[in-house]
Amino acid sequence: MENSALQQLVEEISLKYFGKPFAHEARFNERLRTTGGRYLLKSHDIEINPKQYRTFGKEAIINIIKHELVHYHLHIEGKGYMHRDKDFKNLSLKVGAPRFCEMLPTVHGYKYTYTCAGCNQTFLRKRRVDIKKYRCSKCQGEIKLTKEW
């Protein structure tokens, strides 16, 4: 999914669930690590973690967008837009926006999974490995990056 498709999806969700237009920018932000998305108070833009889309699919992104749009519309209207506010809780329940997104799966902090082409052994790494430099320790076969969290 590209930023233009995300922008269109946010505008559709805003009209469908809130009955109000979304007049600002929505974009993916690769630098987000621990959160599914965020609403920026100064610019009124919404940023979404693309790893959520890659890992959990479109349904997870829709839930994150609903959550961020709750912040957006309440802030624009001058109502309580924080998680602890009554207005936020009521509107979240009304549109079915979750409080939290699913956590990205990591196995003890490992972000990269490599697999040997010969013997199918897997290697978990916290840092990226140059696959041209290294081979499988078991059969000396080539290794390939199979998953990046």
mmCIF file of C-alpha atoms in Angstrom:
data_model
loop_
_atom_site.group_PDB
_atom_site.id
_atom_site.type_symbol
_atom_site.label_atom_id
_atom_site.label_comp_id
_atom_site.label_asym_id
_atom_site.label_seq_id
_atom_site.Cartn_x
_atom_site.Cartn_y
_atom_site.Cartn_z
ATOM 1 C CA MET A 1 0.000 0.000 0.000
ATOM 2 C CA GLU A 2 1.286 3.437 -0.910
ATOM 3 C CA ASN A 3 0.738 6.792 0.805
ATOM 4 C CA SER A 4 -1.888 7.816 -1.771
ATOM 5 C CA ALA A 5 -3.921 4.651 -1.105
ATOM 6 C CA LEU A 6 -3.575 5.240 2.647
ATOM 7 C CA GLN A 7 -4.795 8.836 2.248
ATOM 8 C CA GLN A 8 -7.848 7.629 0.332
ATOM 9 C CA LEU A 9 -8.568 4.913 2.920
ATOM 10 C CA VAL A 10 -8.382 7.427 5.795
ATOM 11 C CA GLU A 11 -10.762 9.795 3.989
ATOM 12 C CA GLU A 12 -13.251 6.947 3.348
ATOM 13 C CA ILE A 13 -13.129 5.727 6.967
ATOM 14 C CA SER A 14 -13.587 9.282 8.251
ATOM 15 C CA LEU A 15 -16.738 9.780 6.192
ATOM 16 C CA LYS A 16 -18.133 6.293 6.882
ATOM 17 C CA TYR A 17 -17.646 6.098 10.666
ATOM 18 C CA PHE A 18 -17.525 9.755 11.724
ATOM 19 C CA GLY A 19 -19.615 11.462 9.032
ATOM 20 C CA LYS A 20 -16.948 14.180 8.745
ATOM 21 C CA PRO A 21 -14.200 14.774 6.171
ATOM 22 C CA PHE A 22 -10.505 14.288 6.881
ATOM 23 C CA ALA A 23 -8.842 17.432 5.499
ATOM 24 C CA HIS A 24 -5.185 16.758 6.316
ATOM 25 C CA GLU A 25 -2.426 14.347 5.324
ATOM 26 C CA ALA A 26 -2.105 10.653 6.184
ATOM 27 C CA ARG A 27 1.179 8.850 5.513
ATOM 28 C CA PHE A 28 3.280 5.852 6.442
ATOM 29 C CA ASN A 29 6.265 6.425 8.734
ATOM 30 C CA GLU A 30 8.928 3.671 8.754
ATOM 31 C CA ARG A 31 10.559 5.135 11.879
ATOM 32 C CA LEU A 32 7.633 4.257 14.153
ATOM 33 C CA ARG A 33 8.652 1.245 16.236
ATOM 34 C CA THR A 34 6.437 0.663 19.243
ATOM 35 C CA THR A 35 3.195 2.279 18.133
ATOM 36 C CA GLY A 36 0.718 1.493 15.376
ATOM 37 C CA GLY A 37 0.155 5.129 14.499
ATOM 38 C CA ARG A 38 0.078 8.655 15.809
ATOM 39 C CA TYR A 39 -1.886 11.860 15.443
ATOM 40 C CA LEU A 40 0.243 14.995 15.209
ATOM 41 C CA LEU A 41 -1.334 17.859 17.169
ATOM 42 C CA LYS A 42 0.394 20.758 15.408
ATOM 43 C CA SER A 43 -0.108 19.710 11.772
ATOM 44 C CA HIS A 44 -3.221 17.507 12.300
ATOM 45 C CA ASP A 45 -1.589 14.790 10.173
ATOM 46 C CA ILE A 46 -1.797 11.066 10.861
ATOM 47 C CA GLU A 47 1.189 8.720 10.590
ATOM 48 C CA ILE A 48 0.808 4.950 10.387
ATOM 49 C CA ASN A 49 3.401 2.245 11.053
ATOM 50 C CA PRO A 50 3.750 0.267 7.777
ATOM 51 C CA LYS A 51 5.036 -2.784 9.668
ATOM 52 C CA GLN A 52 1.526 -3.208 11.075
ATOM 53 C CA TYR A 53 0.163 -3.470 7.530
ATOM 54 C CA ARG A 54 2.863 -5.914 6.432
ATOM 55 C CA THR A 55 2.388 -8.109 9.491
ATOM 56 C CA PHE A 56 -1.355 -8.020 10.223
ATOM 57 C CA GLY A 57 -2.963 -6.762 6.994
ATOM 58 C CA LYS A 58 -5.574 -4.204 6.070
ATOM 59 C CA GLU A 59 -7.958 -4.913 8.971
ATOM 60 C CA ALA A 60 -5.318 -3.889 11.526
ATOM 61 C CA ILE A 61 -4.629 -0.665 9.623
ATOM 62 C CA ILE A 62 -8.351 0.161 9.575
ATOM 63 C CA ASN A 63 -8.528 -0.209 13.369
ATOM 64 C CA ILE A 64 -5.443 1.988 13.836
ATOM 65 C CA ILE A 65 -6.894 4.616 11.499
ATOM 66 C CA LYS A 66 -10.181 4.649 13.446
ATOM 67 C CA HIS A 67 -8.259 5.167 16.691
ATOM 68 C CA GLU A 68 -6.219 8.042 15.274
ATOM 69 C CA LEU A 69 -9.313 9.620 13.709
ATOM 70 C CA VAL A 70 -10.940 9.681 17.152
ATOM 71 C CA HIS A 71 -8.006 11.819 18.326
ATOM 72 C CA TYR A 72 -8.225 13.940 15.161
ATOM 73 C CA HIS A 73 -11.936 14.750 15.204
ATOM 74 C CA LEU A 74 -12.094 15.421 18.944
ATOM 75 C CA HIS A 75 -9.047 17.704 18.781
ATOM 76 C CA ILE A 76 -10.479 19.645 15.830
ATOM 77 C CA GLU A 77 -13.793 20.094 17.723
ATOM 78 C CA GLY A 78 -12.008 21.242 20.876
ATOM 79 C CA LYS A 79 -13.195 18.295 22.972
ATOM 80 C CA GLY A 80 -11.194 15.894 25.148
ATOM 81 C CA TYR A 81 -8.953 14.021 22.714
ATOM 82 C CA MET A 82 -6.670 12.211 25.195
ATOM 83 C CA HIS A 83 -7.080 8.540 26.125
ATOM 84 C CA ARG A 84 -8.235 9.370 29.651
ATOM 85 C CA ASP A 85 -10.976 11.797 28.543
ATOM 86 C CA LYS A 86 -14.631 10.816 28.635
ATOM 87 C CA ASP A 87 -15.256 12.176 25.115
ATOM 88 C CA PHE A 88 -12.471 9.969 23.756
ATOM 89 C CA LYS A 89 -13.804 6.839 25.457
ATOM 90 C CA ASN A 90 -17.379 7.462 24.286
ATOM 91 C CA LEU A 91 -16.453 8.130 20.651
ATOM 92 C CA SER A 92 -14.087 5.136 20.592
ATOM 93 C CA LEU A 93 -16.904 2.853 21.722
ATOM 94 C CA LYS A 94 -19.317 4.399 19.216
ATOM 95 C CA VAL A 95 -17.089 3.804 16.161
ATOM 96 C CA GLY A 96 -15.478 0.573 17.386
ATOM 97 C CA ALA A 97 -11.945 1.928 17.614
ATOM 98 C CA PRO A 98 -9.630 -0.272 19.705
ATOM 99 C CA ARG A 99 -7.620 1.149 22.577
ATOM 100 C CA PHE A 100 -4.398 -0.610 21.521
ATOM 101 C CA CYS A 101 -3.074 -2.186 18.332
ATOM 102 C CA GLU A 102 -1.567 -5.653 18.110
ATOM 103 C CA MET A 103 2.074 -5.900 19.122
ATOM 104 C CA LEU A 104 4.559 -6.635 16.392
ATOM 105 C CA PRO A 105 5.942 -10.129 16.900
ATOM 106 C CA THR A 106 9.581 -10.368 17.851
ATOM 107 C CA VAL A 107 11.363 -13.368 19.288
ATOM 108 C CA HIS A 108 13.564 -12.014 22.099
ATOM 109 C CA GLY A 109 14.325 -8.885 20.103
ATOM 110 C CA TYR A 110 15.288 -10.689 16.896
ATOM 111 C CA LYS A 111 14.215 -8.714 13.863
ATOM 112 C CA TYR A 112 15.656 -10.780 11.003
ATOM 113 C CA THR A 113 15.135 -14.420 10.093
ATOM 114 C CA TYR A 114 17.527 -16.062 7.635
ATOM 115 C CA THR A 115 17.156 -19.538 6.148
ATOM 116 C CA CYS A 116 19.726 -21.802 4.506
ATOM 117 C CA ALA A 117 18.885 -22.782 0.925
ATOM 118 C CA GLY A 118 20.537 -26.187 1.369
ATOM 119 C CA CYS A 119 19.520 -27.637 4.735
ATOM 120 C CA ASN A 120 16.652 -25.238 5.654
ATOM 121 C CA GLN A 121 18.223 -24.238 8.973
ATOM 122 C CA THR A 122 16.984 -20.916 10.329
ATOM 123 C CA PHE A 123 19.088 -18.173 11.884
ATOM 124 C CA LEU A 124 17.625 -15.391 14.046
ATOM 125 C CA ARG A 125 19.544 -12.114 14.109
ATOM 126 C CA LYS A 126 19.055 -8.769 15.789
ATOM 127 C CA ARG A 127 21.067 -6.984 13.110
ATOM 128 C CA ARG A 128 21.067 -7.299 9.362
ATOM 129 C CA VAL A 129 23.659 -9.715 7.894
ATOM 130 C CA ASP A 130 25.461 -9.365 4.562
ATOM 131 C CA ILE A 131 24.329 -12.598 2.869
ATOM 132 C CA LYS A 132 27.142 -12.385 0.305
ATOM 133 C CA LYS A 133 29.728 -12.667 3.096
ATOM 134 C CA TYR A 134 28.260 -15.479 5.200
ATOM 135 C CA ARG A 135 27.193 -19.098 4.599
ATOM 136 C CA CYS A 136 25.394 -21.762 6.597
ATOM 137 C CA SER A 137 27.528 -23.182 9.411
ATOM 138 C CA LYS A 138 26.026 -26.636 8.962
ATOM 139 C CA CYS A 139 26.239 -27.311 5.194
ATOM 140 C CA GLN A 140 28.032 -24.204 3.800
ATOM 141 C CA GLY A 141 24.922 -23.399 1.708
ATOM 142 C CA GLU A 142 23.726 -19.922 0.782
ATOM 143 C CA ILE A 143 21.537 -18.075 3.259
ATOM 144 C CA LYS A 144 18.537 -15.913 2.361
ATOM 145 C CA LEU A 145 16.552 -13.335 4.273
ATOM 146 C CA THR A 146 13.122 -14.863 4.820
ATOM 147 C CA LYS A 147 11.451 -12.469 7.254
ATOM 148 C CA GLU A 148 12.030 -8.958 8.511
ATOM 149 C CA TRP A 149 9.887 -7.769 11.414
#
